[in-house]
Coordinates of C-alpha atoms in Angstrom, one line a residue:
M7 CA -10.9 -75.6 -17.4
S8 CA -12.2 -72.3 -18.9
I9 CA -11.2 -70.9 -22.2
R10 CA -10.6 -67.3 -22.9
S11 CA -9.8 -65.3 -26.0
S12 CA -6.5 -63.4 -26.1
G13 CA -6.8 -59.6 -25.9
L14 CA -10.3 -59.4 -24.5
V15 CA -9.8 -59.5 -20.8
D16 CA -9.7 -56.0 -19.5
E17 CA -6.8 -56.5 -17.1
L18 CA -4.7 -57.8 -20.0
S19 CA -6.2 -55.7 -22.8
D20 CA -4.2 -53.8 -25.4
R21 CA -5.9 -53.5 -28.7
E22 CA -4.1 -52.7 -30.7
T23 CA -5.0 -55.1 -32.8
P24 CA -8.3 -55.7 -34.2
C25 CA -9.7 -58.4 -33.2
E26 CA -7.9 -59.6 -34.4
N27 CA -9.6 -59.5 -29.9
T28 CA -8.6 -60.5 -28.7
T29 CA -6.7 -57.8 -26.6
R30 CA -4.8 -57.8 -23.5
T31 CA -1.9 -55.5 -22.6
T32 CA 1.1 -56.2 -24.6
G33 CA 3.7 -54.5 -22.6
F34 CA 7.5 -53.9 -23.2
T35 CA 10.0 -53.8 -20.4
A36 CA 12.4 -51.0 -21.3
P37 CA 16.0 -51.0 -20.1
T38 CA 16.7 -49.0 -17.0
S39 CA 19.1 -46.7 -18.9
I40 CA 17.5 -45.3 -22.1
P41 CA 19.8 -43.7 -24.7
L42 CA 18.5 -40.4 -26.0
L43 CA 18.3 -41.8 -29.5
L44 CA 16.0 -44.6 -28.3
L45 CA 13.7 -42.3 -26.3
P46 CA 10.9 -42.2 -29.0
T47 CA 10.8 -46.0 -28.7
A48 CA 10.7 -45.9 -25.0
I49 CA 7.8 -43.6 -24.8
M50 CA 5.7 -45.5 -27.4
S51 CA 2.7 -47.5 -26.1
R52 CA 3.7 -50.9 -24.9
A53 CA 1.4 -52.5 -27.5
V54 CA 3.3 -50.8 -30.4
V55 CA 6.7 -51.8 -29.0
Y56 CA 5.6 -55.4 -28.6
R57 CA 4.3 -55.4 -32.2
L58 CA 7.6 -54.1 -33.4
F59 CA 10.1 -56.1 -31.4
A60 CA 8.4 -59.5 -30.8
P61 CA 9.2 -60.7 -34.3
L62 CA 12.8 -59.6 -33.9
L63 CA 13.1 -61.6 -30.7
L64 CA 11.9 -64.6 -32.6
L65 CA 14.6 -64.2 -35.3
G66 CA 17.3 -65.3 -32.9
F67 CA 15.2 -68.0 -31.5
V68 CA 13.8 -69.7 -34.6
Q69 CA 17.0 -71.7 -35.4
I70 CA 16.4 -74.2 -32.6
A71 CA 13.0 -75.3 -33.8
L72 CA 12.6 -78.8 -35.1
S73 CA 10.5 -79.7 -38.2
K74 CA 7.8 -82.2 -37.5
R75 CA 5.5 -84.1 -39.8
F76 CA 1.8 -84.5 -39.3
E77 CA -0.9 -86.5 -41.2
V78 CA -4.7 -86.4 -41.0
K79 CA -6.5 -89.4 -42.4
S80 CA -10.0 -90.6 -43.0
G81 CA -9.7 -94.4 -43.1
N82 CA -7.0 -95.2 -45.6
Q83 CA -7.2 -91.8 -47.3
T84 CA -5.0 -88.8 -46.4
C85 CA -6.7 -85.4 -46.4
L86 CA -3.8 -83.4 -45.1
L87 CA 0.0 -83.7 -44.9
A88 CA 2.1 -81.1 -43.1
E89 CA 5.7 -80.6 -42.1
F90 CA 6.8 -77.4 -40.3
S91 CA 8.6 -76.0 -37.3
A92 CA 7.0 -73.4 -35.1
N93 CA 8.2 -70.8 -32.6
F94 CA 5.9 -68.9 -30.2
S95 CA 6.1 -65.5 -28.5
V96 CA 3.5 -65.2 -25.9
R97 CA 2.7 -62.2 -23.7
Y98 CA 1.0 -62.8 -20.3
N99 CA 0.6 -61.2 -16.9
T100 CA 2.1 -62.6 -13.7
T101 CA 0.7 -62.6 -10.2
A102 CA 2.9 -59.6 -9.6
K103 CA 0.9 -57.7 -12.2
K104 CA 3.8 -57.5 -14.6
G105 CA 3.7 -58.3 -18.3
V106 CA 6.2 -61.0 -19.4
T107 CA 7.0 -62.3 -22.8
V108 CA 8.1 -66.0 -23.2
L109 CA 9.6 -67.7 -26.2
F110 CA 9.4 -71.4 -26.9
S111 CA 9.2 -73.9 -29.7
L112 CA 6.9 -76.6 -30.9
S113 CA 8.2 -79.4 -28.7
T114 CA 9.3 -82.9 -29.7
D115 CA 6.2 -84.5 -28.2
A116 CA 4.0 -82.7 -30.7
H117 CA 1.4 -85.1 -32.2
V118 CA -1.8 -85.1 -34.2
D119 CA -4.7 -84.6 -31.7
N120 CA -7.9 -86.7 -32.1
R121 CA -9.8 -83.5 -32.8
S122 CA -8.2 -83.5 -36.2
N123 CA -10.8 -84.3 -38.9
C124 CA -11.1 -84.7 -42.7
N125 CA -14.7 -83.5 -42.6
N126 CA -15.8 -85.7 -45.5
M127 CA -12.7 -84.7 -47.4
T128 CA -14.0 -81.1 -47.8
A129 CA -12.5 -79.0 -45.0
P130 CA -9.7 -80.8 -43.2
V131 CA -8.6 -79.6 -39.7
L132 CA -5.2 -80.4 -38.2
V133 CA -4.9 -80.1 -34.5
V134 CA -1.5 -80.5 -33.0
S135 CA -1.1 -81.0 -29.3
F136 CA 2.2 -80.5 -27.5
G137 CA 3.6 -79.9 -24.1
D138 CA 1.3 -79.5 -21.1
G139 CA -2.0 -78.8 -22.7
H140 CA -0.9 -76.5 -25.6
S141 CA -2.2 -76.8 -29.1
L142 CA -1.9 -75.4 -32.6
S143 CA -4.6 -75.9 -35.3
M144 CA -5.0 -75.2 -39.0
N145 CA -8.3 -75.1 -40.8
F146 CA -8.3 -75.6 -44.6
S147 CA -10.8 -75.4 -47.4
R148 CA -10.7 -75.8 -51.2
H149 CA -12.3 -73.8 -54.0
N150 CA -11.8 -73.5 -57.8
G151 CA -8.9 -75.8 -58.0
S152 CA -7.0 -74.4 -55.0
Y153 CA -6.7 -75.0 -51.3
K154 CA -5.9 -72.5 -48.5
M155 CA -5.5 -72.2 -44.8
N156 CA -8.5 -70.2 -43.5
V157 CA -7.7 -70.0 -39.8
L158 CA -4.6 -70.5 -37.7
T159 CA -5.4 -71.0 -34.0
V160 CA -3.2 -71.5 -31.0
G161 CA -4.1 -72.4 -27.4
F162 CA -1.8 -72.2 -24.4
N163 CA -2.3 -73.6 -21.0
E164 CA -1.2 -70.9 -18.6
S165 CA -1.3 -73.5 -15.8
D166 CA 2.0 -74.8 -17.3
D167 CA 4.5 -73.3 -14.9
A168 CA 7.4 -74.4 -17.0
H169 CA 6.3 -72.0 -19.8
F170 CA 4.2 -69.5 -17.8
P171 CA 5.7 -69.2 -14.3
N172 CA 3.6 -67.2 -11.9
A173 CA 0.8 -66.6 -14.4
S174 CA -2.1 -64.6 -12.9
W175 CA -4.5 -66.7 -15.0
K176 CA -4.7 -70.5 -14.9
D177 CA -6.8 -71.2 -17.9
I178 CA -6.4 -71.6 -21.6
L179 CA -5.3 -68.5 -23.6
V180 CA -6.7 -68.8 -27.2
A181 CA -5.6 -66.6 -30.1
F182 CA -6.4 -66.9 -33.8
S183 CA -5.7 -65.3 -37.2
M184 CA -7.5 -65.4 -40.5
S185 CA -4.7 -63.7 -42.3
A186 CA -2.1 -66.6 -42.7
D187 CA -1.0 -66.3 -46.3
I188 CA -0.9 -70.1 -47.1
S189 CA -2.6 -71.3 -50.3
A190 CA -1.7 -73.4 -53.3
K191 CA -3.1 -75.1 -56.4
M192 CA -4.6 -78.6 -56.0
N193 CA -2.2 -81.5 -56.5
T194 CA 0.8 -79.3 -55.6
T195 CA 2.8 -79.1 -52.4
Y196 CA 2.9 -75.7 -50.7
K197 CA 6.6 -75.0 -49.7
C198 CA 8.0 -72.2 -47.7
T199 CA 11.5 -72.5 -46.1
S200 CA 11.6 -68.8 -45.0
D201 CA 10.3 -67.6 -41.7
S202 CA 6.7 -66.4 -41.7
T203 CA 5.4 -64.7 -38.7
V204 CA 1.6 -64.5 -38.0
Q205 CA 0.8 -61.7 -35.5
M206 CA -2.1 -62.1 -33.1
E207 CA -3.2 -60.5 -29.9
N208 CA -0.4 -61.1 -27.4
V209 CA 0.9 -64.0 -29.5
N210 CA 3.2 -64.3 -32.5
V211 CA 3.6 -67.6 -34.3
T212 CA 6.6 -68.0 -36.6
L213 CA 6.4 -70.9 -39.1
S214 CA 9.4 -72.1 -41.1
H215 CA 10.5 -75.1 -43.2
V216 CA 6.8 -75.5 -44.2
R217 CA 5.7 -78.3 -46.5
L218 CA 2.0 -79.0 -46.6
E219 CA -0.7 -80.3 -49.0
A220 CA -4.4 -80.6 -48.5
F221 CA -6.1 -83.4 -50.4
P222 CA -2.9 -85.1 -51.7
P223 CA -3.9 -87.4 -54.5
N224 CA -1.5 -90.3 -53.6
N225 CA -1.5 -90.0 -49.8
N226 CA 1.9 -88.3 -50.2
F227 CA 3.4 -84.9 -51.1
S228 CA 3.1 -84.1 -54.8
R229 CA 6.3 -83.5 -56.7
T230 CA 5.0 -80.2 -58.2
E231 CA 5.4 -77.4 -55.7
T232 CA 3.9 -74.0 -55.0
I233 CA 6.6 -71.8 -53.6
C234 CA 5.7 -69.0 -51.2
H235 CA 6.5 -65.4 -52.0
A236 CA 9.3 -65.2 -49.4
D237 CA 11.2 -68.0 -51.1
T238 CA 10.7 -66.6 -54.6
P239 CA 13.7 -64.5 -55.8
P240 CA 12.9 -61.0 -57.0
T241 CA 12.8 -60.5 -60.7
V242 CA 14.3 -57.6 -62.5
S243 CA 12.3 -56.1 -65.3
T244 CA 14.2 -54.6 -68.2
T245 CA 11.0 -53.0 -69.7
T246 CA 9.5 -49.8 -68.3
L247 CA 5.8 -49.7 -68.6
V248 CA 3.9 -46.4 -68.4
T249 CA 0.4 -47.0 -67.3
T250 CA -2.3 -44.5 -66.7
L251 CA -4.7 -45.7 -64.0
A252 CA -8.2 -44.5 -63.9
P253 CA -9.0 -42.8 -60.6
T254 CA -10.7 -45.0 -58.1
T255 CA -12.7 -44.0 -55.0
A256 CA -12.0 -46.1 -51.9
P257 CA -15.0 -46.7 -49.7
P258 CA -14.9 -44.2 -46.8
P259 CA -14.0 -45.7 -43.5
T260 CA -16.8 -46.3 -41.0
P261 CA -16.8 -43.4 -38.5
N262 CA -16.5 -44.1 -34.8
P263 CA -20.0 -44.8 -33.3
I264 CA -21.8 -42.3 -31.1
P265 CA -21.9 -43.4 -27.5
G266 CA -25.4 -44.2 -26.2
T267 CA -26.8 -44.6 -22.7
Y268 CA -28.5 -47.9 -22.1
N269 CA -30.0 -48.5 -18.6
V270 CA -32.1 -51.4 -17.2
T271 CA -34.6 -50.9 -14.4
N272 CA -36.5 -53.4 -12.3
S273 CA -38.9 -53.0 -9.3
N274 CA -36.2 -51.6 -7.2
G275 CA -35.1 -48.9 -9.7
T276 CA -32.2 -48.7 -12.0
C277 CA -30.1 -52.0 -11.7
L278 CA -27.8 -51.7 -14.7
L279 CA -26.0 -48.7 -16.1
A280 CA -24.2 -48.7 -19.5
K281 CA -22.8 -46.0 -21.8
M282 CA -20.9 -47.0 -24.9
G283 CA -20.5 -46.6 -28.7
L284 CA -20.8 -49.9 -30.5
Q285 CA -19.4 -50.9 -33.9
I286 CA -20.1 -54.3 -35.4
N287 CA -17.6 -56.2 -37.6
I288 CA -18.8 -59.3 -39.5
T289 CA -16.8 -61.4 -42.0
Y290 CA -19.0 -63.4 -44.3
T291 CA -18.8 -65.4 -47.6
A292 CA -20.5 -63.9 -50.7
P293 CA -22.1 -66.1 -53.4
D294 CA -18.9 -66.0 -55.4
N295 CA -17.1 -67.6 -52.3
K296 CA -15.1 -64.4 -51.8
T297 CA -14.7 -63.1 -48.3
A298 CA -16.4 -59.8 -47.5
V299 CA -16.6 -57.6 -44.4
K300 CA -19.5 -55.6 -43.1
V301 CA -18.8 -52.8 -40.6
F302 CA -21.7 -50.8 -39.1
N303 CA -22.5 -48.8 -36.0
I304 CA -25.3 -49.2 -33.5
L305 CA -27.4 -46.0 -33.5
P306 CA -28.4 -44.9 -30.0
N307 CA -31.4 -42.9 -31.2
S308 CA -33.0 -45.9 -32.9
T309 CA -32.0 -48.5 -30.3
H310 CA -34.5 -50.0 -27.9
T311 CA -33.1 -51.1 -24.5
D312 CA -34.4 -54.1 -22.5
G313 CA -33.1 -56.5 -19.9
N314 CA -33.3 -57.8 -16.4
C315 CA -31.2 -58.0 -13.2
S316 CA -30.7 -60.1 -10.1
S317 CA -28.1 -60.2 -7.4
D318 CA -25.7 -62.4 -9.5
H319 CA -27.0 -62.2 -13.1
A320 CA -27.7 -59.2 -15.4
L321 CA -28.9 -59.1 -19.0
L322 CA -28.8 -56.1 -21.4
Q323 CA -30.5 -56.4 -24.7
L324 CA -30.1 -53.8 -27.4
T325 CA -32.2 -53.8 -30.6
D326 CA -31.4 -51.6 -33.5
D327 CA -33.5 -53.2 -36.2
P328 CA -32.5 -55.6 -37.7
T329 CA -29.6 -56.1 -35.3
K330 CA -30.0 -57.5 -31.8
L331 CA -27.2 -57.6 -29.2
I332 CA -27.4 -59.4 -25.9
F333 CA -24.8 -58.9 -23.1
V334 CA -25.0 -61.2 -20.1
F335 CA -23.0 -60.4 -16.9
I336 CA -22.5 -62.7 -13.9
V337 CA -20.8 -62.5 -10.5
N338 CA -17.8 -64.6 -9.5
T339 CA -18.5 -65.0 -5.8
T340 CA -14.9 -66.3 -5.2
T341 CA -13.2 -63.2 -6.5
N342 CA -16.1 -60.8 -5.6
K343 CA -16.0 -59.5 -9.2
F344 CA -18.4 -59.3 -12.1
Y345 CA -17.6 -60.0 -15.7
L346 CA -19.2 -60.3 -19.2
K347 CA -19.8 -64.0 -19.7
E348 CA -22.0 -64.1 -22.8
L349 CA -22.3 -62.0 -25.9
S350 CA -24.6 -62.8 -28.8
I351 CA -25.7 -61.0 -32.0
S352 CA -28.3 -61.6 -34.7
T353 CA -28.6 -59.4 -37.8
R354 CA -29.1 -59.4 -41.5
I355 CA -26.1 -59.1 -43.8
P356 CA -26.2 -57.7 -47.4
S357 CA -28.4 -59.5 -50.0
T358 CA -25.2 -60.5 -51.8
A359 CA -24.2 -62.7 -48.8
Q360 CA -25.1 -66.4 -48.5
G361 CA -27.8 -67.0 -46.0
K362 CA -28.7 -63.3 -45.3
E363 CA -29.6 -64.0 -41.7
F364 CA -26.6 -64.0 -39.4
T365 CA -26.2 -65.1 -35.8
A366 CA -23.3 -65.6 -33.5
K367 CA -22.9 -66.4 -29.8
N368 CA -20.2 -67.0 -27.2
D369 CA -21.1 -67.9 -23.6
S370 CA -17.6 -68.6 -22.2
L371 CA -16.2 -65.1 -22.1
T372 CA -14.4 -63.4 -19.2
Y373 CA -14.4 -59.8 -20.4
L374 CA -14.6 -56.5 -18.3
Q375 CA -13.8 -58.0 -14.9
T376 CA -14.5 -55.5 -12.2
T377 CA -14.9 -55.5 -8.4
L378 CA -18.5 -55.6 -7.2
G379 CA -19.8 -52.2 -6.3
K380 CA -17.6 -50.5 -8.8
S381 CA -18.0 -49.7 -12.5
Y382 CA -15.8 -50.6 -15.5
M383 CA -14.5 -47.7 -17.6
C384 CA -12.5 -47.7 -20.8
H385 CA -12.1 -44.6 -23.0
T386 CA -9.8 -46.5 -25.4
E387 CA -11.4 -48.5 -28.2
Q388 CA -11.8 -52.1 -27.0
T389 CA -12.6 -55.2 -29.1
L390 CA -15.0 -57.9 -27.8
Q391 CA -14.5 -60.9 -29.9
V392 CA -17.5 -63.2 -30.3
N393 CA -15.9 -65.7 -32.7
P394 CA -13.4 -65.6 -35.5
K395 CA -16.0 -63.9 -37.8
V396 CA -17.7 -61.5 -35.5
S397 CA -16.3 -58.8 -33.2
I398 CA -17.7 -55.7 -31.5
N399 CA -15.7 -52.6 -31.0
A400 CA -16.7 -50.7 -27.9
F401 CA -15.9 -47.0 -27.6
E402 CA -16.1 -44.8 -24.4
L403 CA -17.2 -47.9 -22.5
H404 CA -18.7 -47.4 -19.0
V405 CA -20.8 -50.1 -17.4
Q406 CA -22.0 -51.3 -14.0
P407 CA -24.5 -54.2 -13.9
F408 CA -24.6 -54.8 -10.2
R409 CA -25.0 -52.8 -6.9
V410 CA -26.1 -49.6 -8.5
N411 CA -27.1 -47.0 -6.0
D412 CA -29.3 -44.0 -6.8
A413 CA -28.9 -44.6 -10.5
K414 CA -25.2 -43.5 -10.3
Y415 CA -22.0 -45.2 -11.3
G416 CA -19.7 -46.5 -8.5
A417 CA -16.0 -45.7 -8.4
A418 CA -14.5 -46.6 -11.8
E419 CA -11.9 -49.3 -12.4
E420 CA -10.0 -48.2 -15.5
C421 CA -9.0 -50.7 -18.2
Q422 CA -5.4 -51.5 -18.7
M423 CA -5.3 -49.6 -22.0
D424 CA -6.2 -46.4 -20.4
K425 CA -3.6 -47.0 -17.7
D426 CA -1.0 -47.4 -20.5
D427 CA -2.0 -44.1 -22.0
M428 CA -1.4 -42.5 -18.6
L429 CA 2.0 -44.2 -18.4
I430 CA 3.3 -42.4 -21.5
P431 CA 3.4 -38.9 -20.1
I432 CA 4.9 -40.3 -16.8
I433 CA 7.7 -41.9 -18.8
V434 CA 8.3 -38.7 -20.8
G435 CA 8.2 -36.5 -17.7
A436 CA 10.6 -38.8 -15.8
A437 CA 13.0 -38.9 -18.8
L438 CA 13.0 -35.1 -19.1
A439 CA 13.5 -34.7 -15.4
G440 CA 16.4 -37.1 -15.5
L441 CA 17.9 -35.2 -18.4
V442 CA 17.6 -31.9 -16.6
L443 CA 19.2 -33.4 -13.5
I444 CA 22.1 -34.8 -15.5
V445 CA 22.8 -31.4 -17.1
L446 CA 22.5 -29.6 -13.8
I447 CA 25.0 -31.9 -12.1
A448 CA 27.4 -31.6 -15.0
Y449 CA 27.2 -27.8 -14.8
L450 CA 27.8 -27.7 -11.1
I451 CA 30.8 -30.1 -11.4
G452 CA 32.3 -28.1 -14.3
R453 CA 31.8 -24.8 -12.4
K454 CA 33.5 -26.2 -9.3
R455 CA 36.5 -27.4 -11.3
S456 CA 36.9 -24.0 -13.0
H457 CA 37.1 -22.2 -9.6
A458 CA 39.7 -24.7 -8.4
G459 CA 42.3 -23.3 -10.8
Y460 CA 42.5 -19.8 -9.2
Q461 CA 44.2 -18.8 -5.9
T462 CA 43.3 -15.9 -3.7
I463 CA 46.0 -13.1 -3.5

């Protein structure tokens, strides 16, 4: 069974997001009759609507979730205790090429998976399995007298027809977030009764009634608790402070990269065509154990292109010293489509980072799926997630790694995000046309009635 990252398959892409990935289309099925006051919502991109309303859908659903208790042990010593309920909102595509959102809870058969590990009592991992091949995992670490959740990951088996009927994919959908705000002091229990929604690509996870503690001293929850912000009542200050803040200069955002042309030739001529702007995002740990992010662009003028091609395998290597990127495309003979299977990067991160040299690789991807003989095109920014710490943003992407004739691109298959952008003016036009038609009909009916009140002499 293959594993794919949410939000990164072109047929299901939507980026919103970054990255956070993963980034499939997060659509929103509007009602057939749209009130004029709701028209701005109706014409927004489906990704924006999904982001706005998926948490609201979960609010009416969260009450039925059951709180479960989980324990991770190493021998007789407990490294992690957790009690929580969880609700999930998952967006997926059906065989009818329609986006569907399903809501379901952590089921009663949820249990601690054998992949859970205390990791020598330094970085415990809780993996909870439930239902037909679904999972939720939490990675923890400790530093300077505190512990925190570093990564929240969910995996959903789309072969489960009970939760994903008529799913177009029959593999594992994986989504993750590094922004779950869960941390507490050592020897205290983290407690949060309120709902807390973690948004990912195509997936929302709502946790509630949470009690957890990493490295509990007596193999049980500590009596001292760290209460989450949502459960803390607001305080009213009776003192007005006037503070003059020194002006600060925020670092300028990294501009969008310049698209470069990167072609590969062999004895038969040009065998791979690629044009794209590439922006690298790396999250790393500095010597003070604080998380830092490096964002930089690949510069076409200083980039060397290399690679090779065959009938079912193509490799594109880009080197912009000290960064090296490798893209590996293969052919799926069953579906007669090509896709990006492997993506790797090696570079150097700032001298303040631990290790300096940085490498990452993922060889189980299914990005950019396109019919053989055609090219993949996506004008919208698209995120290619390598792992939770590394992603590559591609701009103005156009690629064809197989069946290139006369060094020219074949007919383009557009990504779902570009199709969504085209859908917006269609919706606006249809709404305006409908409004004009309604006004015209009302005018004709009113005019007919006004003439009916007079008689001919």
